[in-house]
Coordinates of C-alpha atoms and ligand atoms in Angstrom, one line a residue:
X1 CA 0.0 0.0 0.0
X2 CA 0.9 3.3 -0.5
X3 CA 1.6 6.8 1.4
X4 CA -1.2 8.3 -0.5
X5 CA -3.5 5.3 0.0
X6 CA -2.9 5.4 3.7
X7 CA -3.8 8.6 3.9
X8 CA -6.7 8.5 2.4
X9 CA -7.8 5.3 4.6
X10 CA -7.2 7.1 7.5
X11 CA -10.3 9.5 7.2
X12 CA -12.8 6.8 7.4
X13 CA -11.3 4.5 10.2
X14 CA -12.2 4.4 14.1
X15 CA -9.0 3.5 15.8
X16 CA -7.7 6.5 16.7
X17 CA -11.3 7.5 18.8
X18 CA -11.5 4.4 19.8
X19 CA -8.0 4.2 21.6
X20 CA -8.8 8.0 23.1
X21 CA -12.4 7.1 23.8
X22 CA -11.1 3.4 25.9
X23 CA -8.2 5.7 27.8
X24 CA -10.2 8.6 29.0
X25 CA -13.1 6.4 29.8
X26 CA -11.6 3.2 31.4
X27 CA -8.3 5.0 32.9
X28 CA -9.5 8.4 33.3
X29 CA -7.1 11.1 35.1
X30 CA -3.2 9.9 35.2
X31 CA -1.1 12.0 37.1
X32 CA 2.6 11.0 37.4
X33 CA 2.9 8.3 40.6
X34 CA -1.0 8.4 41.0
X35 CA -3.0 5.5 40.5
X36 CA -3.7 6.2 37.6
X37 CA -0.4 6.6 36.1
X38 CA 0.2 2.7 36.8
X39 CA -3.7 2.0 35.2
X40 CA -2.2 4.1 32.5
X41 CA 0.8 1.7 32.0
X42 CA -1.3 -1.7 31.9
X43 CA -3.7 -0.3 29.8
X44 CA -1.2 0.6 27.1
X45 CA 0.7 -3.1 27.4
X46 CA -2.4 -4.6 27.1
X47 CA -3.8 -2.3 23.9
X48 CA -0.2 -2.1 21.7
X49 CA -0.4 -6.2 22.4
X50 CA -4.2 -6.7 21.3
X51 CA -3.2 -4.6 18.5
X52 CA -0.5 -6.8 17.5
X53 CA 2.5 -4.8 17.7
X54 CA 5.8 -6.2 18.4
X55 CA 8.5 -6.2 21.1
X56 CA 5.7 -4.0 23.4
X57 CA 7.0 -4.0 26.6
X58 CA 7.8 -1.3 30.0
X59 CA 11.0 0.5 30.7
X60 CA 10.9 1.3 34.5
X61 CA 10.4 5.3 34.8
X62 CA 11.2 6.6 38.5
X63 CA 8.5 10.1 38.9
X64 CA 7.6 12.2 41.9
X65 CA 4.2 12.2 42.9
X66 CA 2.8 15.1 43.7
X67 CA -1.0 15.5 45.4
X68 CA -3.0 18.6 44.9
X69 CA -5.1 18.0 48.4
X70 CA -7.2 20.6 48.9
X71 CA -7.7 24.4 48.3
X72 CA -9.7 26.6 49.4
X73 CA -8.6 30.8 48.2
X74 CA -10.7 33.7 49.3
X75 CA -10.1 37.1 49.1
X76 CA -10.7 39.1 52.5
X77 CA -10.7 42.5 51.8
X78 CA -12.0 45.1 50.6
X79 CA -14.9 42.5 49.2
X80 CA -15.5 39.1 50.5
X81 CA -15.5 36.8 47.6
X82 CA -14.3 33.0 47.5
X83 CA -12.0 32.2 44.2
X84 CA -11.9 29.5 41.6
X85 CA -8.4 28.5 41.6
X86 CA -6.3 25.3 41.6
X87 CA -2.4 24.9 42.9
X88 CA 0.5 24.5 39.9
X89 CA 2.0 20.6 39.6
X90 CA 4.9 21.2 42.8
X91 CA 3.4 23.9 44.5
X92 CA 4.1 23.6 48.4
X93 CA 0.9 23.5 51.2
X94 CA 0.5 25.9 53.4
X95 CA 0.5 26.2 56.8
X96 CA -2.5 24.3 58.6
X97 CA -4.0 27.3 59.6
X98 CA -3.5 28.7 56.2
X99 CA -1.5 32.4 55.0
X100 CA -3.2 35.4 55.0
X101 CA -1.7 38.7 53.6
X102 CA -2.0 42.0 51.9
X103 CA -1.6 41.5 48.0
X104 CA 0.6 42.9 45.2
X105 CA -0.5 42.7 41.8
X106 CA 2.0 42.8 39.6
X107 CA 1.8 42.9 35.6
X108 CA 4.5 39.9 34.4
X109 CA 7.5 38.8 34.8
X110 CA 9.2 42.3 34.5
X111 CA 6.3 43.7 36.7
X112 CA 7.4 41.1 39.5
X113 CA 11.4 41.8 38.7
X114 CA 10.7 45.4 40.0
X115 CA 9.8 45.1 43.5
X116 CA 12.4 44.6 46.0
X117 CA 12.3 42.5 49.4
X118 CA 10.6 45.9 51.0
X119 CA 7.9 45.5 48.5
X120 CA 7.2 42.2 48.9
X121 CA 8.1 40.7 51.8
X122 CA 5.3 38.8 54.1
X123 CA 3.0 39.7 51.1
X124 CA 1.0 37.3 48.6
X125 CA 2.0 38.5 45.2
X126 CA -0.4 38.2 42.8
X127 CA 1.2 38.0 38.6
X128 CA -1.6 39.2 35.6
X129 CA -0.7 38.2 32.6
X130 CA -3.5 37.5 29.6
X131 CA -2.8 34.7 28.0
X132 CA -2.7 35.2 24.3
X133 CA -5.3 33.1 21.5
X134 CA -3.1 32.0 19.0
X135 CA -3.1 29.0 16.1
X136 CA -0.1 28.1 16.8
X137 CA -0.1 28.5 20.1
X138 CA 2.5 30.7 20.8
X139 CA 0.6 32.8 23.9
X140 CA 1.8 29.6 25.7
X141 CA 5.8 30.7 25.6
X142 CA 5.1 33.7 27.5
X143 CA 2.2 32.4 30.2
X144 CA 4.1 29.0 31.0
X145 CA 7.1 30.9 31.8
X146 CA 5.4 33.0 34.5
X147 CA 4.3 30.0 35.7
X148 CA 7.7 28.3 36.2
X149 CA 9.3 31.1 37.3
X150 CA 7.0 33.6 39.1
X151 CA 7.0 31.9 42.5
X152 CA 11.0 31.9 42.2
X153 CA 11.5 35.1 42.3
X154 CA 8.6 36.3 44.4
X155 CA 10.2 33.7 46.7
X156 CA 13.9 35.2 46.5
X157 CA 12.3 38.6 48.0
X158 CA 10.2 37.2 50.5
X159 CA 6.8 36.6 49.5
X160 CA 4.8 33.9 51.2
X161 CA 2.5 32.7 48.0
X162 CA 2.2 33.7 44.4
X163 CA -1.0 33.5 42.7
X164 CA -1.3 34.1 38.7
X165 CA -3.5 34.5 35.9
X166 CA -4.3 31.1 34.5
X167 CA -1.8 30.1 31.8
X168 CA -4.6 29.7 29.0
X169 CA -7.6 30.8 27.5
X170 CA -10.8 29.1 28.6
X171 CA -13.8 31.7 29.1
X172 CA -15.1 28.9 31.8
X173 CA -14.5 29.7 35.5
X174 CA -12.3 26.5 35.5
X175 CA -8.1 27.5 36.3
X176 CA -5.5 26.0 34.5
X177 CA -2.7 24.0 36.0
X178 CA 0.7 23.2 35.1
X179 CA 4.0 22.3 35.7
X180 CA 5.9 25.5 37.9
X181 CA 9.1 23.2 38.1
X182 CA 12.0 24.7 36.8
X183 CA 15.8 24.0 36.7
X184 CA 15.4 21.0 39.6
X185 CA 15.3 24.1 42.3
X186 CA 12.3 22.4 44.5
X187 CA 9.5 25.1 45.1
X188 CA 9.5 26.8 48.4
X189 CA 6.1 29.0 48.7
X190 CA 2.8 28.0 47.7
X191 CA 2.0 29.1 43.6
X192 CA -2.0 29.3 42.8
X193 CA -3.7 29.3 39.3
X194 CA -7.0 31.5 39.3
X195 CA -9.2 30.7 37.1
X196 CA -9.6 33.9 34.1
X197 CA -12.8 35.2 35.4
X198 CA -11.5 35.2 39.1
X199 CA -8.6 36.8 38.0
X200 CA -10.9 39.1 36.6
X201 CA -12.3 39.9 40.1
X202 CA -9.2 39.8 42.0
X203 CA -7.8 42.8 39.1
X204 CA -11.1 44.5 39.5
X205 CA -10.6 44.7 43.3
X206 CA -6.9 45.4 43.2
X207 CA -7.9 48.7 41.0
X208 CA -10.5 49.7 43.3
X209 CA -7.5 51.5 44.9
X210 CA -8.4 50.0 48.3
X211 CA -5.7 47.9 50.2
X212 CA -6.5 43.9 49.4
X213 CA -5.4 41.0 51.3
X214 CA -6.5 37.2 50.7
X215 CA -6.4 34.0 52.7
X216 CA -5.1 31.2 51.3
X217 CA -5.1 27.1 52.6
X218 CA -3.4 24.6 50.6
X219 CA -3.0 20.7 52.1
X220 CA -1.2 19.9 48.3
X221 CA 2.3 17.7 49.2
X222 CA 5.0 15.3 47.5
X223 CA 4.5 11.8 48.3
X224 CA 7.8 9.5 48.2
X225 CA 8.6 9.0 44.1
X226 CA 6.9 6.0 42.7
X227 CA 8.0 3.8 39.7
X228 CA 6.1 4.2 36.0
X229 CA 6.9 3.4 32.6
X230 CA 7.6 4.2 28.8
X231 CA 5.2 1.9 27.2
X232 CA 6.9 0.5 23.8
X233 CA 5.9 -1.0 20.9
X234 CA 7.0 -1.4 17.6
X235 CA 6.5 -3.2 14.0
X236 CA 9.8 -4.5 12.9
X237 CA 11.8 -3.3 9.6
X238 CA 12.6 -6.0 7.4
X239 CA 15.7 -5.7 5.4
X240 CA 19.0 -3.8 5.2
X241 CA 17.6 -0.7 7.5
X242 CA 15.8 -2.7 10.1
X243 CA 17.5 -1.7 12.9
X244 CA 16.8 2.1 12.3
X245 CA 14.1 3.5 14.1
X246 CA 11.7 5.7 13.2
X247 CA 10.2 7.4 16.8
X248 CA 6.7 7.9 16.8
X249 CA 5.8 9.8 20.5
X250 CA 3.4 10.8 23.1
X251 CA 2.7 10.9 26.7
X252 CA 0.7 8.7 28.6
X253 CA 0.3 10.8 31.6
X254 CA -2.1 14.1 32.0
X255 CA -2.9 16.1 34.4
X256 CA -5.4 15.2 37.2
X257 CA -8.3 17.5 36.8
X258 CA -9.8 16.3 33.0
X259 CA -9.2 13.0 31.7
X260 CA -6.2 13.6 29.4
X261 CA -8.6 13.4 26.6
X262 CA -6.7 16.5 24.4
X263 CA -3.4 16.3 26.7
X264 CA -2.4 13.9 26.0
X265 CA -4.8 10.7 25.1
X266 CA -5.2 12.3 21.8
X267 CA -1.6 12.0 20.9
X268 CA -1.1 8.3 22.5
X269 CA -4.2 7.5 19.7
X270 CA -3.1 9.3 16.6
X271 CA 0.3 7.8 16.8
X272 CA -1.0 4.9 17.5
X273 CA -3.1 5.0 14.9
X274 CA -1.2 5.7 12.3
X275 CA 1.5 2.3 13.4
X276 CA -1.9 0.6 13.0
X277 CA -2.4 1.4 9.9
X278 CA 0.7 0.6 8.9
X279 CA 0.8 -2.4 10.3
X280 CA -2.0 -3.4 8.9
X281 CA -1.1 -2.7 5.4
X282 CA 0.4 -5.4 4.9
X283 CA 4.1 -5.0 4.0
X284 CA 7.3 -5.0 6.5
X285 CA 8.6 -1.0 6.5
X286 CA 12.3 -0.8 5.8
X287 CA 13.3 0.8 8.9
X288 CA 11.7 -0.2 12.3
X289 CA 8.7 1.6 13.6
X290 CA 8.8 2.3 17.4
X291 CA 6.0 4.0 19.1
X292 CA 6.8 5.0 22.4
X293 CA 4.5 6.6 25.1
X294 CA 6.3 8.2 27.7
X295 CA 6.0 8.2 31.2
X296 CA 5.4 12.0 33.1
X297 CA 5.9 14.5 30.4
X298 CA 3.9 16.8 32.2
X299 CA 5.8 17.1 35.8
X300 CA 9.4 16.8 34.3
X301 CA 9.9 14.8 31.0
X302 CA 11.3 11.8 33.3
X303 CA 9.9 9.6 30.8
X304 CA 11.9 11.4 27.9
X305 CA 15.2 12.2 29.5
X306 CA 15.1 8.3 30.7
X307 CA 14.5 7.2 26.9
X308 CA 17.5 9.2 25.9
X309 CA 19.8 8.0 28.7
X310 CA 18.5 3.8 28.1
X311 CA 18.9 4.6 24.3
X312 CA 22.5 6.2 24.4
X313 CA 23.9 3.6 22.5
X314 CA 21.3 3.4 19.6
X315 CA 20.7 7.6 18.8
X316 CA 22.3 7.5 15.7
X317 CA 20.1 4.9 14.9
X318 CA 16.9 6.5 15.6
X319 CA 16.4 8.2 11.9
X320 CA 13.7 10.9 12.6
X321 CA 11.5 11.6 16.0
X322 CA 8.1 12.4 15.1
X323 CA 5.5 13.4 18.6
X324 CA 2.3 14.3 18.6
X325 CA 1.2 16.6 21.9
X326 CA -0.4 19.4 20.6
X327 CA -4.1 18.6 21.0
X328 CA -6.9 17.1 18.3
X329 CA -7.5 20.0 15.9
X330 CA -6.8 19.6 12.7
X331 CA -2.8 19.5 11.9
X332 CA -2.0 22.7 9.4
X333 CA 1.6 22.3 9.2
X334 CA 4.4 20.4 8.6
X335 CA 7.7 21.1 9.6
X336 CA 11.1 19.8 10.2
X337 CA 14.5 20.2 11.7
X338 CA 16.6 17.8 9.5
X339 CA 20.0 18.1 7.7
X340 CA 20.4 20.9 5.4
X341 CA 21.2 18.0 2.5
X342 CA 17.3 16.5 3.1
X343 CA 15.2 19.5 2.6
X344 CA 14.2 17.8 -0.5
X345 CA 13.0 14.9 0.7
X346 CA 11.1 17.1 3.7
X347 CA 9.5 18.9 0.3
X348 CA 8.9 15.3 -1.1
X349 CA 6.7 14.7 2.0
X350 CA 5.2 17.9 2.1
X351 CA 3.5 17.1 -1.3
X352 CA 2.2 14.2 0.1
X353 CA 0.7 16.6 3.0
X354 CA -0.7 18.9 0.4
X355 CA -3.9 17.3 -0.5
X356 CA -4.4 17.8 3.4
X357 CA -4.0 21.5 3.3
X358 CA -1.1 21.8 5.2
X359 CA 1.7 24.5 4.9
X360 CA 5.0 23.9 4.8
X361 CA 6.7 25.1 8.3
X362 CA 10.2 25.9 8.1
X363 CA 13.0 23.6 8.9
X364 CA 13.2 24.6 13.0
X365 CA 10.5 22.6 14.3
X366 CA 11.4 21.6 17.9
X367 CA 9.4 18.4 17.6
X368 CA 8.1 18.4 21.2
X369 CA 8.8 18.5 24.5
X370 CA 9.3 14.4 24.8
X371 CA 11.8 14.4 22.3
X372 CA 14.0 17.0 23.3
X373 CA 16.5 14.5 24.8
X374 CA 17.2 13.0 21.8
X375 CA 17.0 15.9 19.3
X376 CA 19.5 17.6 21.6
X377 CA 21.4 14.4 21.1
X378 CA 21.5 14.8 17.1
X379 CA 18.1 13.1 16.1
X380 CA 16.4 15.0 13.2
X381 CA 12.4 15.5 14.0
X382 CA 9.2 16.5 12.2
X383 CA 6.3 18.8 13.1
X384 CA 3.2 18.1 12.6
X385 CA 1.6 21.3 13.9
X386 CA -2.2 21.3 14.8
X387 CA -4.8 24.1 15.0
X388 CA -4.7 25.2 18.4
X389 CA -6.8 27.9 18.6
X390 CA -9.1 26.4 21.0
X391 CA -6.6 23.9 22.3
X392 CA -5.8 26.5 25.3
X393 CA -9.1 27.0 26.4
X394 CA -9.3 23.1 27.7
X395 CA -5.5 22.4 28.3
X396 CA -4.9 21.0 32.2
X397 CA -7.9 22.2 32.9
X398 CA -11.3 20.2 34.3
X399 CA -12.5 20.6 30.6
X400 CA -9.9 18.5 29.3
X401 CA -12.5 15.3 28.5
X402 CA -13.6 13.6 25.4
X403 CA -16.6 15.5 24.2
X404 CA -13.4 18.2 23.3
X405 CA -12.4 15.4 20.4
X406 CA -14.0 16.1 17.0
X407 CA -13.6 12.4 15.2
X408 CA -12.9 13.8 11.9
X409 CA -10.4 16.0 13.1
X410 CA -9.0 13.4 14.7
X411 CA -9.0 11.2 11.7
X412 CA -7.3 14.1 9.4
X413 CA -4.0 14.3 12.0
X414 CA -4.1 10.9 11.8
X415 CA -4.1 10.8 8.0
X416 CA -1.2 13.5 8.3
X417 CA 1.0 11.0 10.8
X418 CA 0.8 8.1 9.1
X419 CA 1.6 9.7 5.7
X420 CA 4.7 11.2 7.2
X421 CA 5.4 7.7 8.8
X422 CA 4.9 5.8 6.3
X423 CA 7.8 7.2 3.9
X424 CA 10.2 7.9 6.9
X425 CA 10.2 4.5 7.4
X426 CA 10.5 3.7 3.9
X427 CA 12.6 5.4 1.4
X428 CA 16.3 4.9 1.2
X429 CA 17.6 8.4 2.0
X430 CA 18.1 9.3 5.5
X431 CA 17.7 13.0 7.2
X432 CA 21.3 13.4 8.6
X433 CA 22.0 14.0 12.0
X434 CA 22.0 17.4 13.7
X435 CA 24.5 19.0 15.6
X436 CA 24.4 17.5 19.4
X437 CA 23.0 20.6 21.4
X438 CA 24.6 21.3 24.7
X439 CA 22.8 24.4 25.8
X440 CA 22.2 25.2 29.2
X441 CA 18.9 24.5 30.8
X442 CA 16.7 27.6 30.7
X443 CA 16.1 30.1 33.6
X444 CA 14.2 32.3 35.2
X445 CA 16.7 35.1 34.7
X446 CA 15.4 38.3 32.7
X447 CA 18.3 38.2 30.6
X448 CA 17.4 34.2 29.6
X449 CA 15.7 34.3 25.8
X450 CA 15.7 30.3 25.6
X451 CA 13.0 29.8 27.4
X452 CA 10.8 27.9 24.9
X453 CA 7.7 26.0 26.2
Ligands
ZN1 ZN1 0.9 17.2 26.7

């Protein structure tokens, strides 16, 4: 069979809902260390085997476990009001009897960066900042930094809690939450996510020119580090190039409000999806397709940073990363970040995308956070970039379930994937390798333009 074939196939078939439909409904939330998270793992041996891939099979995964408790946020003064808000993935309890405090609103990162101790000290400092709506999701760079970093440096001059903006763009009174890890420096004060329309109120009350203070009780706490698991699977090459791999990626994790259904259950099914189709068209690919779905993407890329240390020995034998954890809208673009020497075969694929309607990105993609190890480590990836407009207004939030998943949409990434899979795995030219990057890991510091989300 060919690419073209495939892709055309893939609009009409039910795997990929079906695989997103069985996770969400029969595993539900799957929160690094939880429960769930081990749920998580056996239901993906048990599928990738039913499905009849090869070699499928665990590699151990050690991942904190965190546990949100409970929250309860009020502001005090000037006018009573209880919030809507949820802690970020790390964040610290509080005392027992809770924090109370006068508030600072600040405006961002820079807004934060220019109060000193005086100004903040014993305070709860509060960071606005409006997520923008974008199709590529770009307003992301900006909000998930303040949430990695603003409780760092409201911490370094003496604040006792940090509350911000929600990191996305849901109209709901539902907060985001998120990862506020960064750079292994453990979290010392308590960091809050307030729902948009809360933070709404607490602006309103914060411009009312009248001095503001809020209580705040948190019981959220780190459990002792559990064991999870990449979940593998793969459809062996045949020939000459069988022991390349072509990396096909998602996370198996979410966060613990939704179900995971658009973070990340709809990436574990399109890739998924797509190896199905493959392997069920009947002929051996060249090279060996591996799907892997990675253990706690969402609290710290253990998962990924374990694949790249266990795989040290084969990298250069892993031919192109390919990761889909951007949502289920519809994919729009393709992009790459190969070899100068294999832009034509990129444009080769592209034409293949075409009939698709996707745009041809430009040869920077970053391929994803899960396979960021091994790009770093020289291995060329693809993009396949979906519409995310709306993607924002669900992401880590409550909302995250499967009614967000639009089956035909679904079907189209699919189609897209397994296109791009299809003749990665099977044409004779390779993508090169890139240049091993040894960059430092990002900060918090104002001067640090790296950070990329
Ligand atoms: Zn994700």
């Amino acid at each position: 069979m060919e690419a073209a074939a495939l892709r055309d196939q893939a609009m009409h078939d039910t795997i990929a809902y079906d695989l997103v439909e069985s996770l969400t409904m029969e595993v539900g939330p799957r929160s690094a260390g939880s429960p769930g998270d081990k749920a998580a793992v056996v239901w993906a041996v048990e599928k990738l085997k039913s499905l009849g891939f090869e070699n499928v099979h665990t590699e151990e995964v050690d991942v904190p476990h965190w546990d949100r408790g409970l929250l309860n946020a009020n502001i005090v003064a000037p006018f009573p009001q209880s919030l809507v808000a949820t802690s970020l993935g790390g964040s610290p309890g509080t005392p027992a009897e809770g924090i109370e405090a006068k508030v600072v609103r600040v405006e961002g990162l820079v807004g934060l960066r220019a109060l000193s101790d005086d100004d903040l000290g014993g305070k709860i400092v509060y960071v606005d900042h409006e997520m923008q709506r974008a199709k590529d999701g770009s307003g992301y760079t900006a909000a998930s930094r303040i949430r990695s970093c603003a409780h760092y440096i409201a911490a370094e001059r003496g604040a006792l809690a940090t509350f911000i903006r929600s990191a996305g763009t849901s109209e709901h009174r539902v907060p985001h939450t998120g990862s506020m890890l960064n750079n292994d420096i453990p979290p010392t004060i308590p960091a809050i996510a307030l729902a948009n329309a809360d933070a709404d109120m607490l602006t309103y009350q914060m411009q009312s020119g009248k001095p503001v203070s809020m209580y705040l009780l948190s019981t959220a706490r780190q459990h002792p580090r559990e064991k999870s698991a990449n979940v593998v699977g793969e459809i062996q090459g045949q020939g000459d190039l069988a022991h390349e791999i072509v990396l096909l990626g998602a996370h198996l994790d979410s966060w613990d409000l939704g179900t995971g259904a658009i973070d990340d259950g709809a990436g574990v099914a399109i890739v998924t999806a797509a190896a199905k189709m493959l392997l069920d068209s009947g002929n051996a690919p060249r090279r060996t397709i591996r799907v892997v779905l990675f253990a706690n993407e969402e609290f710290g890329l253990d998962g990924a940073e374990e694949y790249a240390r266990k795989h040290t020995a084969s990298v250069k034998d892993h031919v192109i990363g390919l990761e889909a954890d951007f949502g289920a809208g519809r994919v729009w673009r393709f992009s790459s970040q190969v070899a100068d020497d294999a832009l034509g075969l990129v444009d080769a694929i592209h034409a293949l995308l075409e009939p698709l309607g996707l745009q041809r990105g430009k040869n920077k993609a970053s391929g994803g956070a899960d396979l960021r190890p091994m790009r770093k480590a020289g291995m060329p990836v693809f993009s396949l970039t979906h519409d995310g407009t709306y993607y924002f207004d669900y992401h880590h939030t409550p909302d995250d379930t499967l009614d967000k998943i639009d089956r035909d949409d679904l079907n189209h990434s699919v189609a897209a994937y397994v296109t791009v899979a299809f003749v990665a795995a099977n044409i004779m030219d390779s993508f090169g390798r890139l240049e091993p990057n040894t960059r430092r890991k990002r900060t918090c510091s104002a001067e640090d333009d790296s950070w990329v989300s």
